[in-house]
Amino acid sequence: MDFDFSAILLGLTVVFGVIWGLDRLFLYKQRKARADAAGKEVQDPVPVDWARSLFPVVLVVLLLRSFVAEPFRIPSGSMMPTLDVGDFILVNKFAYGLRMPAFNNKFVSIGEPKRGDVVVFRFPGYLCNVNGKLVRSGDQSCEHPEAPVPNANWIKRVIGLPGDRIEVHGDQLMINGQTVAADLVGPYVGDPKRDESRLMLEMGATLWTEHLQTQDGKSVDHLIARMPNFNHPPSIPSPAVPAIVPQGCYLVMGDNRYNSTDSRWWGCMPEENLAGKAFLIWLSWKGVGSGWVDFSRIGRVIH
């Protein structure tokens, strides 16, 4: 089952606020008058006392998560080596504008994603062709295109901006006719006791420094992993993914290029699905038997 924590926080804030507010408007004065007449201290009913105590706490948490920073946990290896399984990250919620909690509609525009940004977004669903029309589905095989899209947060790197021409063929990435340069760093070195690391070691993964050019001509240099012996993702363009990124959309890819389900599989990521920009690793949990916590990753800026 999928839970939208922002929606839960919003619901609790409303419930606690309504209970506390209605009591103060219609019941508190009478209760206080009776207590004063009896020479006793006024006592709130248990539900009202809980609502009064919890409302400001839940409201502050809701505001911080919705408009300042929200924590996320990395569940898979699709962003290795930049982000590892078990990394806990913070996401800047106002980098691209302020959005209503739970509903995610933008009401204040601040900025737009840049090429190379690592972004968190609500998964838009897989593209399925139904009677000549592309629809979003939660079923990757498209055997059941009516399957609902799960309410899940994903994290990838922005590769293509609206209007960009993107071509992807295996290792080769081209943006607006220019091949994106990448320099070999060396073989991947990881802990074979961890599943994702063991897979990369067995598949002979290599690390590369990729140089993405931003709109203002700067270079975003970041590590990517390649292991073509493992998988061959679809190319772009394809029948489901056009070369030109549509307006209001972004093309995103994982840094673990051969082990990432991303825009190559399900097309562009709509702007309205954006949750924010990842900027910091605040904890890295390796698990029992693998060192527990990787202190070397704590405080690492994500770029």
PDB file of C-alpha atoms in Angstrom, residues 21 43 65 74 80 115 145 171 177 216 235 257 273-274 283:
ATOM      1  CA  GLY A  21     -11.168  25.846  16.696  1.00  0.00           C
ATOM      2  CA  GLN A  43     -10.287  21.199  31.991  1.00  0.00           C
ATOM      3  CA  ARG A  65       8.325  19.366   4.710  1.00  0.00           C
ATOM      4  CA  ILE A  74      17.217   5.940  -1.543  1.00  0.00           C
ATOM      5  CA  MET A  80      24.833   4.732  -8.033  1.00  0.00           C
ATOM      6  CA  ARG A 115      20.445  20.207 -16.886  1.00  0.00           C
ATOM      7  CA  PRO A 145      -2.675  -0.644 -19.051  1.00  0.00           C
ATOM      8  CA  ASP A 171      26.695   4.593 -23.965  1.00  0.00           C
ATOM      9  CA  GLY A 177      23.505  17.369 -31.727  1.00  0.00           C
ATOM     10  CA  ASP A 216      24.593  28.980 -19.192  1.00  0.00           C
ATOM     11  CA  SER A 235      17.209   4.012 -27.208  1.00  0.00           C
ATOM     12  CA  ARG A 257      22.970   3.988 -16.786  1.00  0.00           C
ATOM     13  CA  ASN A 273       5.292  15.947 -10.843  1.00  0.00           C
ATOM     14  CA  LEU A 274       8.390  17.688  -9.457  1.00  0.00           C
ATOM     15  CA  LEU A 283      22.739   9.715   6.760  1.00  0.00           C
TER      16      LEU A 283
END
